[in-house]
Coordinates of C-alpha atoms and ligand atoms in Angstrom, one line a residue:
X6 CA -20.3 11.4 6.8
X7 CA -17.6 9.2 5.2
X8 CA -16.1 12.2 3.3
X9 CA -13.6 12.2 0.5
X10 CA -13.5 16.0 0.0
X11 CA -13.9 18.7 2.5
X12 CA -14.1 18.5 6.3
X13 CA -17.0 16.8 8.0
X14 CA -18.9 19.9 9.0
X15 CA -22.4 21.3 8.5
X16 CA -21.8 23.1 5.2
X17 CA -20.3 20.0 3.7
X18 CA -22.9 17.7 5.0
X19 CA -25.3 16.2 2.5
X20 CA -27.8 16.8 0.8
X21 CA -26.3 19.4 -1.4
X22 CA -28.3 21.8 -3.5
X23 CA -28.1 23.8 -6.8
X24 CA -28.0 27.6 -6.6
X25 CA -31.8 28.0 -6.4
X26 CA -32.4 25.1 -4.1
X27 CA -34.6 23.3 -6.6
X28 CA -32.6 20.0 -6.3
X29 CA -31.3 18.1 -3.3
X30 CA -28.5 15.5 -3.9
X31 CA -26.8 12.9 -1.6
X32 CA -23.8 11.0 -2.9
X33 CA -21.4 8.2 -1.9
X34 CA -18.1 7.9 -3.9
X35 CA -15.8 10.4 -5.6
X36 CA -16.3 12.7 -8.5
X37 CA -12.8 12.8 -10.0
X38 CA -13.4 15.7 -12.4
X39 CA -15.3 17.9 -9.9
X40 CA -12.7 20.7 -10.3
X41 CA -13.3 21.1 -14.0
X42 CA -17.1 20.8 -13.7
X43 CA -17.1 23.3 -10.8
X44 CA -15.2 25.8 -13.0
X45 CA -17.5 25.4 -16.0
X46 CA -20.6 25.7 -13.8
X47 CA -19.3 28.7 -11.9
X48 CA -18.8 30.5 -15.3
X49 CA -22.5 29.8 -16.0
X50 CA -23.4 31.5 -12.7
X51 CA -23.7 28.6 -10.3
X52 CA -23.0 29.6 -6.7
X53 CA -21.1 27.0 -4.7
X54 CA -21.3 26.9 -0.9
X55 CA -19.4 23.7 0.1
X56 CA -15.9 22.2 -0.4
X57 CA -17.4 18.9 -1.5
X58 CA -17.2 17.2 -4.9
X59 CA -20.9 16.2 -4.5
X60 CA -22.2 19.7 -4.9
X61 CA -21.2 19.8 -8.6
X62 CA -23.8 17.0 -9.3
X63 CA -26.7 19.3 -8.1
X64 CA -25.5 22.3 -10.1
X65 CA -24.9 20.1 -13.2
X66 CA -28.3 18.5 -13.3
X67 CA -30.0 21.9 -12.6
X68 CA -28.1 23.3 -15.5
X69 CA -29.7 20.7 -17.8
X70 CA -33.1 20.8 -16.2
X71 CA -35.9 22.2 -18.4
X72 CA -38.9 20.4 -16.8
X73 CA -38.0 16.8 -17.5
X74 CA -35.9 15.6 -14.5
X75 CA -35.1 12.1 -15.9
X76 CA -33.8 13.8 -19.1
X77 CA -31.7 16.2 -17.2
X78 CA -30.1 13.4 -15.2
X79 CA -29.5 11.4 -18.4
X80 CA -27.6 14.4 -19.9
X81 CA -25.6 15.0 -16.7
X82 CA -24.5 11.5 -15.7
X83 CA -22.1 10.8 -18.7
X84 CA -20.2 14.0 -17.7
X85 CA -19.4 12.6 -14.3
X86 CA -16.0 10.8 -13.9
X87 CA -15.2 8.6 -10.9
X88 CA -17.2 6.3 -8.7
X89 CA -20.6 7.4 -7.4
X90 CA -23.9 6.4 -6.0
X91 CA -26.3 9.2 -6.1
X92 CA -29.9 9.9 -5.0
X93 CA -31.7 13.2 -5.8
X94 CA -35.1 14.9 -5.5
X95 CA -36.5 18.0 -7.3
X96 CA -38.9 20.6 -5.9
X97 CA -41.2 20.2 -8.9
X98 CA -41.4 16.4 -8.6
X99 CA -42.0 15.7 -4.8
X100 CA -43.3 12.2 -5.4
X101 CA -40.1 10.7 -6.8
X102 CA -36.4 10.1 -6.0
X103 CA -34.0 9.4 -8.8
X104 CA -31.0 7.2 -8.1
X105 CA -27.9 6.3 -10.2
X106 CA -24.8 4.2 -9.6
X107 CA -21.4 3.9 -11.2
X108 CA -18.7 1.6 -9.8
X109 CA -20.4 1.9 -6.4
X110 CA -23.1 -0.3 -5.0
X111 CA -26.6 1.0 -4.9
X112 CA -29.5 -1.2 -4.0
X113 CA -33.3 -0.6 -4.3
X114 CA -35.5 -2.2 -1.6
X115 CA -39.1 -2.9 -2.7
X116 CA -41.5 -2.7 0.2
X117 CA -45.3 -2.5 0.6
X118 CA -46.2 1.0 -0.6
X119 CA -42.7 2.1 0.3
X120 CA -39.4 1.9 -1.5
X121 CA -35.8 2.2 -0.2
X122 CA -32.4 2.9 -1.6
X123 CA -29.0 2.4 0.0
X124 CA -25.4 1.5 -0.6
X125 CA -25.9 -1.4 1.8
X126 CA -29.1 -3.5 2.1
X127 CA -28.3 -3.8 5.8
X128 CA -29.8 -0.4 6.1
X129 CA -33.3 -1.5 5.1
X130 CA -33.3 -5.3 5.3
X131 CA -35.6 -5.3 8.4
X132 CA -38.3 -3.7 6.2
X133 CA -38.0 -5.7 3.0
X134 CA -36.0 -8.5 1.5
X135 CA -37.0 -7.8 -2.0
X136 CA -34.2 -5.9 -3.8
X137 CA -33.0 -4.7 -7.1
X138 CA -29.3 -4.1 -7.8
X139 CA -28.7 -1.1 -9.9
X140 CA -25.9 -1.7 -12.5
X141 CA -23.5 0.9 -13.8
X142 CA -25.2 4.0 -15.2
X143 CA -28.8 2.7 -14.8
X144 CA -31.1 5.4 -13.6
X145 CA -33.9 4.4 -11.2
X146 CA -37.1 6.6 -11.0
X147 CA -38.5 5.6 -7.6
X148 CA -42.0 6.3 -6.3
X149 CA -43.7 5.0 -3.2
X150 CA -45.1 2.0 -5.0
X151 CA -43.4 2.1 -8.4
X152 CA -39.9 1.6 -9.8
X153 CA -38.8 2.3 -13.4
X154 CA -35.3 2.0 -14.6
X155 CA -33.8 3.5 -17.7
X156 CA -30.4 3.8 -19.3
X157 CA -28.8 7.2 -20.2
X158 CA -30.4 7.0 -23.6
X159 CA -33.9 6.8 -22.0
X160 CA -34.2 3.1 -22.9
X161 CA -36.3 1.2 -20.2
X162 CA -34.2 -1.4 -18.4
X163 CA -35.9 -4.7 -17.3
X164 CA -35.3 -5.0 -13.6
X165 CA -34.5 -8.3 -12.0
X166 CA -35.7 -8.7 -8.4
X167 CA -33.7 -10.7 -5.9
X168 CA -34.6 -11.8 -2.4
X169 CA -31.9 -11.2 0.1
X170 CA -31.1 -14.0 2.5
X171 CA -32.3 -13.9 6.1
X172 CA -28.8 -13.1 7.1
X173 CA -29.0 -9.9 5.2
X174 CA -25.3 -9.3 5.7
X175 CA -24.6 -11.2 2.5
X176 CA -26.1 -8.6 0.4
X177 CA -23.2 -6.1 0.5
X178 CA -20.7 -8.8 -0.6
X179 CA -22.0 -8.7 -4.1
X180 CA -20.6 -11.7 -5.8
X181 CA -17.9 -12.4 -3.3
X182 CA -18.1 -15.2 -0.8
X183 CA -16.9 -13.0 2.2
X184 CA -16.5 -9.4 2.9
X185 CA -12.8 -10.1 3.5
X186 CA -12.3 -11.4 -0.1
X187 CA -14.3 -8.5 -1.5
X188 CA -12.1 -6.0 0.4
X189 CA -8.9 -7.7 -0.7
X190 CA -10.1 -7.3 -4.3
X191 CA -11.1 -3.7 -3.7
X192 CA -7.5 -2.7 -3.2
X193 CA -6.8 -1.4 -6.7
X194 CA -9.7 1.0 -6.3
X195 CA -9.0 1.9 -2.6
X196 CA -5.3 2.6 -3.4
X197 CA -6.4 4.8 -6.4
X198 CA -8.8 6.6 -4.0
X199 CA -6.0 7.1 -1.4
X200 CA -3.9 8.8 -4.1
X201 CA -6.7 10.8 -5.8
X202 CA -6.2 14.6 -5.9
X203 CA -3.2 14.3 -3.5
X204 CA -0.4 14.1 -6.0
X205 CA 1.3 17.1 -7.6
X206 CA 3.1 15.6 -10.6
X207 CA 4.6 18.9 -11.9
X208 CA 6.6 19.3 -8.6
X209 CA 6.9 15.6 -7.7
X210 CA 5.3 16.0 -4.4
X211 CA 2.1 15.4 -2.4
X212 CA -0.7 17.6 -0.9
X213 CA -3.4 17.0 1.6
X214 CA -6.2 19.5 1.8
X215 CA -7.2 18.1 5.2
X216 CA -3.9 19.1 6.9
X217 CA -4.2 22.7 8.0
X218 CA -0.7 22.7 9.6
X219 CA 1.2 25.5 7.9
X220 CA 4.4 25.0 5.9
X221 CA 6.6 26.2 8.7
X222 CA 5.0 24.0 11.3
X223 CA 5.8 20.9 9.1
X224 CA 9.3 22.2 8.3
X225 CA 9.9 22.6 12.1
X226 CA 9.2 18.9 12.7
X227 CA 12.4 17.3 14.0
X228 CA 11.1 13.9 15.1
X229 CA 8.1 11.8 14.6
X230 CA 6.2 9.5 17.1
X231 CA 3.9 7.0 15.6
X232 CA 1.2 5.5 17.8
X233 CA -1.0 2.5 16.7
X234 CA -2.1 -1.1 17.4
X235 CA -2.1 -4.3 15.3
X236 CA -2.2 -3.9 11.6
X237 CA -2.1 -0.1 11.9
X238 CA 1.1 -0.4 13.9
X239 CA 2.6 -2.5 11.1
X240 CA 1.7 0.2 8.6
X241 CA 3.4 2.7 10.9
X242 CA 6.5 0.5 11.0
X243 CA 6.6 0.6 7.2
X244 CA 6.2 4.3 7.4
X245 CA 9.1 4.7 9.8
X246 CA 11.4 3.3 7.1
X247 CA 9.9 5.6 4.4
X248 CA 10.1 8.7 6.5
X249 CA 13.6 8.1 7.7
X250 CA 14.9 7.0 4.2
X251 CA 13.1 9.9 2.4
X252 CA 12.7 12.8 4.7
X253 CA 15.6 12.0 7.1
X254 CA 13.5 12.6 10.1
X255 CA 14.0 10.2 13.1
X256 CA 10.9 8.1 13.8
X257 CA 9.8 6.3 16.9
X258 CA 7.1 3.7 16.4
X259 CA 5.2 2.8 19.6
X260 CA 2.4 0.2 20.4
X261 CA -0.4 2.4 21.9
X262 CA -1.3 -0.1 24.7
X263 CA 2.4 0.1 25.9
X264 CA 3.0 3.8 25.3
X265 CA -0.1 5.0 27.2
X266 CA 1.4 3.6 30.5
X267 CA 4.8 5.2 29.9
X268 CA 5.6 8.6 31.2
X269 CA 6.2 9.8 27.7
X270 CA 9.3 11.9 26.9
X271 CA 8.2 14.3 24.1
X272 CA 10.9 16.7 22.9
X273 CA 9.7 19.9 21.3
X274 CA 9.2 19.8 17.5
X275 CA 7.7 16.3 17.8
X276 CA 4.9 15.4 15.4
X277 CA 2.6 12.5 16.6
X278 CA 1.0 10.4 13.9
X279 CA -1.9 8.2 15.3
X280 CA -2.9 5.5 12.9
X281 CA -6.3 3.8 13.3
X282 CA -8.7 2.4 10.7
X283 CA -11.7 2.7 13.0
X284 CA -10.7 5.7 14.9
X285 CA -12.2 4.0 18.0
X286 CA -9.3 1.9 19.3
X287 CA -9.3 2.7 23.0
X288 CA -5.5 2.2 23.5
X289 CA -4.6 4.6 20.7
X290 CA -7.1 7.2 21.8
X291 CA -5.8 7.0 25.3
X292 CA -2.2 7.3 24.1
X293 CA -3.2 10.3 22.1
X294 CA -4.9 12.0 25.0
X295 CA -1.8 11.4 27.1
X296 CA 0.5 12.8 24.5
X297 CA -1.7 15.9 24.0
X298 CA -1.2 16.6 27.7
X299 CA 2.4 17.0 26.6
X300 CA 1.4 19.6 24.1
X301 CA 2.4 17.7 21.0
X302 CA 0.6 18.1 17.6
X303 CA -1.4 15.0 16.6
X304 CA -2.0 14.0 13.0
X305 CA -4.5 11.1 12.7
X306 CA -4.6 8.7 9.7
X307 CA -8.0 7.2 9.8
X308 CA -10.8 5.6 7.6
X309 CA -13.9 6.7 9.5
X310 CA -15.1 10.3 9.5
X311 CA -16.4 11.6 12.8
X312 CA -14.7 8.8 14.8
X313 CA -13.3 9.6 18.2
X314 CA -9.7 9.8 17.1
X315 CA -10.5 12.3 14.3
X316 CA -12.0 14.6 17.0
X317 CA -9.1 14.2 19.3
X318 CA -6.4 15.0 16.6
X319 CA -5.3 18.4 15.4
X320 CA -5.6 17.2 11.8
X321 CA -6.7 14.0 10.0
X322 CA -5.8 12.4 6.7
X323 CA -8.6 10.0 5.6
X324 CA -7.8 6.7 3.8
X325 CA -11.0 6.9 1.6
X326 CA -10.8 3.0 1.6
X327 CA -14.6 2.7 2.1
X328 CA -16.1 0.7 5.0
X329 CA -13.9 -2.2 6.0
X330 CA -16.4 -4.9 7.3
X331 CA -14.1 -7.9 7.5
X332 CA -12.7 -8.1 11.0
X333 CA -9.1 -8.6 9.7
X334 CA -7.7 -5.4 8.2
X335 CA -6.8 -5.7 4.5
X336 CA -7.4 -2.7 2.3
X337 CA -7.0 -0.3 5.3
X338 CA -3.4 -1.5 5.7
X339 CA -2.4 -0.8 2.1
X340 CA -4.2 2.5 2.1
X341 CA -2.4 3.4 5.3
X342 CA 0.9 2.7 3.8
X343 CA 0.1 4.6 0.6
X344 CA -1.1 7.7 2.6
X345 CA 2.0 7.5 4.7
X346 CA 4.1 7.2 1.6
X347 CA 2.5 10.4 0.3
X348 CA 3.1 12.1 3.5
X349 CA 6.8 11.0 3.6
X350 CA 7.2 12.3 0.1
X351 CA 5.7 15.7 1.0
X352 CA 8.0 16.0 4.0
X353 CA 11.1 14.9 2.0
X354 CA 10.3 17.4 -0.8
X355 CA 10.0 20.2 1.8
X356 CA 13.6 19.4 2.8
X357 CA 16.2 18.0 0.4
X358 CA 14.6 15.6 -2.0
X359 CA 14.8 16.7 -5.7
X360 CA 11.8 17.2 -8.0
X361 CA 13.1 14.4 -10.2
X362 CA 13.4 12.0 -7.2
X363 CA 9.9 13.0 -6.2
X364 CA 8.5 12.5 -9.6
X365 CA 10.0 9.0 -9.9
X366 CA 8.5 8.1 -6.4
X367 CA 5.1 9.4 -7.5
X368 CA 5.3 7.2 -10.6
X369 CA 6.0 4.2 -8.3
X370 CA 2.9 5.1 -6.3
X371 CA 0.7 5.6 -9.3
X372 CA 1.5 2.2 -10.8
X373 CA 0.5 0.4 -7.6
X374 CA -3.2 -0.2 -8.5
X375 CA -2.2 -2.1 -11.7
X376 CA 0.5 -4.0 -9.9
X377 CA -2.0 -5.0 -7.1
X378 CA -4.5 -6.1 -9.8
X379 CA -1.8 -8.3 -11.3
X380 CA -1.3 -10.2 -8.0
X381 CA -5.1 -10.5 -7.6
X382 CA -5.3 -11.9 -11.1
X383 CA -3.0 -14.7 -9.9
X384 CA -5.1 -15.6 -6.9
X385 CA -5.7 -19.1 -8.2
X386 CA -1.9 -19.9 -8.1
X387 CA -1.8 -18.7 -4.5
X388 CA -4.9 -20.7 -3.6
X389 CA -3.2 -23.9 -4.9
X390 CA -0.2 -23.2 -2.7
X391 CA -2.4 -22.5 0.3
X392 CA -4.2 -25.8 0.0
X393 CA -0.8 -27.6 0.1
X394 CA 0.2 -25.8 3.3
X395 CA -3.1 -25.3 5.1
X396 CA -2.5 -28.3 7.5
X397 CA 0.6 -26.8 9.2
X398 CA 0.2 -25.5 12.7
X399 CA 3.2 -23.3 12.8
X400 CA 4.7 -20.7 10.3
X401 CA 7.5 -18.1 10.2
X402 CA 7.2 -15.0 8.1
X403 CA 10.7 -13.5 7.4
X404 CA 11.9 -10.3 5.7
X405 CA 14.5 -7.6 5.9
X406 CA 14.0 -3.8 5.8
X407 CA 10.6 -2.9 4.4
X408 CA 9.9 -6.6 4.3
X409 CA 10.2 -7.0 8.1
X410 CA 7.0 -5.1 9.1
X411 CA 5.4 -6.6 6.0
X412 CA 6.2 -10.0 7.5
X413 CA 4.7 -9.0 10.7
X414 CA 1.4 -8.1 8.9
X415 CA 1.5 -11.3 6.9
X416 CA 1.8 -13.3 10.0
X417 CA -1.0 -11.5 11.8
X418 CA -3.3 -12.0 8.9
X419 CA -2.7 -15.8 9.0
X420 CA -2.9 -15.9 12.8
X421 CA -6.2 -14.0 13.0
X422 CA -8.2 -15.8 10.3
X423 CA -6.8 -19.3 10.3
X424 CA -5.8 -19.6 14.0
X425 CA -2.3 -20.9 13.0
X426 CA 0.7 -19.9 15.1
X427 CA 2.4 -17.6 12.7
X428 CA 5.3 -15.3 13.7
X429 CA 6.9 -12.5 11.8
X430 CA 10.6 -12.0 12.3
X431 CA 13.5 -9.9 10.9
X432 CA 15.3 -12.6 8.8
X433 CA 18.7 -11.7 10.3
X434 CA 17.3 -12.4 13.8
X435 CA 16.6 -16.1 13.1
X436 CA 20.1 -17.3 14.0
X437 CA 19.7 -15.6 17.5
X438 CA 17.3 -18.3 18.7
X439 CA 14.1 -18.7 16.6
X440 CA 15.8 -21.0 14.1
X441 CA 15.6 -23.7 16.8
X442 CA 12.0 -24.1 15.8
X443 CA 12.7 -24.8 12.2
X444 CA 11.9 -28.3 11.0
X445 CA 9.8 -30.1 8.3
X446 CA 6.6 -29.1 10.3
X447 CA 7.3 -25.4 10.3
X448 CA 7.3 -23.7 6.9
X449 CA 8.7 -20.2 6.3
X450 CA 7.1 -17.5 4.1
X451 CA 10.0 -15.4 2.8
X452 CA 9.2 -11.9 1.8
X453 CA 12.0 -11.3 -0.8
X454 CA 10.9 -8.1 -2.4
X455 CA 13.8 -5.9 -1.1
X456 CA 16.6 -5.8 -3.6
X457 CA 19.0 -4.0 -1.2
X458 CA 19.1 -6.9 1.2
X459 CA 18.1 -9.8 -1.1
X460 CA 21.4 -11.6 -1.0
X461 CA 21.5 -11.6 2.8
X462 CA 18.0 -13.0 2.8
X463 CA 19.0 -15.8 0.5
X464 CA 21.6 -17.0 3.1
X465 CA 19.0 -17.0 5.8
X466 CA 16.8 -19.2 3.6
X467 CA 19.7 -21.6 3.0
X468 CA 20.1 -22.0 6.7
X469 CA 16.3 -22.9 6.8
X470 CA 16.6 -25.4 4.0
X471 CA 19.6 -27.0 5.7
X472 CA 17.3 -27.8 8.7
X473 CA 14.5 -29.3 6.5
X474 CA 12.3 -26.2 6.7
X475 CA 10.0 -25.6 3.7
X476 CA 10.2 -22.1 2.0
X477 CA 7.3 -20.2 0.3
X478 CA 9.0 -17.3 -1.4
X479 CA 7.1 -14.1 -2.3
X480 CA 9.5 -12.5 -4.9
X481 CA 9.6 -10.0 -7.8
X482 CA 9.4 -11.5 -11.2
X483 CA 12.8 -12.5 -12.7
X484 CA 14.5 -12.5 -9.3
X485 CA 17.3 -15.0 -9.6
X486 CA 18.7 -17.5 -7.0
X487 CA 15.4 -18.8 -5.5
X488 CA 14.9 -21.8 -7.8
X489 CA 17.1 -24.2 -5.7
X490 CA 16.0 -22.8 -2.4
X491 CA 12.2 -22.2 -2.4
X492 CA 9.7 -25.0 -2.4
X493 CA 7.1 -22.6 -3.8
X494 CA 7.5 -19.1 -5.4
X495 CA 4.7 -16.6 -5.6
X496 CA 5.8 -14.0 -8.2
X497 CA 4.8 -10.4 -7.9
X498 CA 5.4 -7.4 -10.1
X499 CA 8.6 -5.5 -9.4
X500 CA 8.5 -2.0 -7.7
X501 CA 10.9 0.1 -5.7
X502 CA 11.9 -1.3 -2.4
X503 CA 10.1 1.6 -0.6
X504 CA 6.7 0.4 -2.0
X505 CA 7.3 -3.3 -2.2
X506 CA 5.2 -3.8 1.0
X507 CA 2.0 -3.2 -1.1
X508 CA 2.2 -6.0 -3.8
X509 CA 3.8 -8.3 -1.2
X510 CA 1.0 -7.8 1.2
X511 CA -1.6 -8.6 -1.4
X512 CA 0.1 -12.0 -1.7
X513 CA 0.2 -12.6 2.0
X514 CA -3.4 -11.6 2.4
X515 CA -4.5 -14.1 -0.3
X516 CA -2.2 -16.9 1.2
X517 CA -3.8 -16.3 4.6
X518 CA -7.3 -16.1 3.1
X519 CA -7.0 -19.4 1.2
X520 CA -5.4 -21.3 4.1
X521 CA -8.2 -20.1 6.4
X522 CA -10.8 -21.1 3.8
X523 CA -9.2 -24.6 3.4
X524 CA -9.5 -24.9 7.2
X525 CA -13.1 -23.9 7.2
X526 CA -12.6 -20.9 9.4
X527 CA -15.2 -18.1 9.8
X528 CA -13.0 -15.5 7.9
X529 CA -15.2 -12.4 8.3
X530 CA -15.7 -12.9 12.0
X531 CA -12.8 -14.9 13.5
X532 CA -13.3 -16.1 17.0
X533 CA -12.3 -13.8 19.9
X534 CA -11.9 -10.8 17.6
X535 CA -13.8 -7.5 17.2
X536 CA -13.5 -5.1 14.3
X537 CA -12.6 -2.3 16.6
X538 CA -11.2 -2.7 20.0
X539 CA -13.0 0.0 21.9
X540 CA -12.0 -1.3 25.2
X541 CA -8.6 -1.7 26.9
Ligands
AGP15 C1 -6.0 -6.3 12.1 O1 -6.4 -7.2 11.1 C2 -6.8 -6.4 13.4 N1 -8.2 -6.3 13.1 C3 -6.3 -5.5 14.5 O2 -5.0 -5.7 14.7 C4 -6.5 -4.0 14.2 O3 -5.5 -3.6 13.2 C5 -6.2 -3.2 15.5 O4 -7.2 -3.6 16.4 C6 -6.2 -1.7 15.2 O5 -7.4 -1.3 14.8 P1 -7.5 0.2 14.3 O6 -6.7 0.3 13.0 O7 -9.0 0.4 14.0 O8 -7.1 1.1 15.4

């Protein structure tokens, strides 16, 4: 169960029922106003048994039901806020399933005397290639050999049938050419989901209902050890700056494959944070098992419910980013940074950070989806730059402070989907050797969105220009001083230094994507790579 609310246990498992078990509902997505609906329905006598948002759907439709199931659904759906794909059955209508979608994929498969529904056609493509995509708020009434679709006003909707291609994987990409591009563009929504019902505006802090560490356990934390691999390690590195800057707790960030072979020194009051999108990365799981032998508490940051890591950890915060199909990690990285930023805020507000500081930080977080959308809206400008630079075989990515791990992530993205030799470096380190590689054949992507160290970065870039190195700057709008240094500038919306990794990373993801596309690479499934490295 890929859950957004409530632990993955039996009582929270789907389907969910109304009080009298007349209705069964399964749901993918998030009902954002579930709290208010739950309160109203409880006042009408509904008895809730689970911690999920989904259960309100069953009680709400049952509340409207007076014999006409379609009508009850048409009355209930407009009251649901959020993103959802729903399927439901009713005891008095055993021959039909009703399905509805809003901002979440839902596909109907039309077979021979059988009909299928799923969020992803891969689930039934071996039985039929005839499909119907449900659009927002269309209600499908499905029988074994009949499909009728209506809108919420009971107006019949003409359905358009499609035939999915033999490589049925295409289906879930919607109108995107690759899963990777779809997932890059999902980030305003995935970041919104990562924040949902975890911010406490009145007190300028964050809250995770998945963490059942008590307040004193979190207050007792004196040091933090982060374990991860690849992109997740980069997210952990960004988090180390956030936690140290905001909560003033020392952080050690370790690559799991190295750490698992150390004889770890784990002082008391250490909290271990294990970051893994898949929750199946063998090195991270092994490192966690080793560290548990030293009796440390482990908090997992993961995107897959029920994965091995979530069962090894003492608690788990889920990304809610939705399945990430592209082998290179995109939306998981930004959701990891957002979740870890919320965690840093919670730990800081438990200590010395003021309410006003906390509220200002929350405001920075909550404007991220729109800032990310602004970068996505300029994809065409980034694509033009990518085409000009796609032939180079070597790149540097440079940044300072929060932009250093952001550079590492940008370089990894380009490496893994375009096969270009790209290396991320702390900008101040270039003069200690790597600058020997700079020439007209080795461009540099400069991550400039760190005001605190911007002037220092400028001098590093001038050293590169003096050696005929080309510079592609990713900078916050209206930043001065780049015009005579950068050969290209990718402007991004300004934010606080602590959160600049998010808009900057959207730009580096798009740059890597369009360079790889220009080079004809297989972006969703790059050579030699697997989505989760379940082996050593
Ligand atoms: C990132 O684009 C890569 N796919 C890879 O580095 C990945 O981040 C790493 O294997 C860790 O995977 P995990 O987050 O599932 O543990």
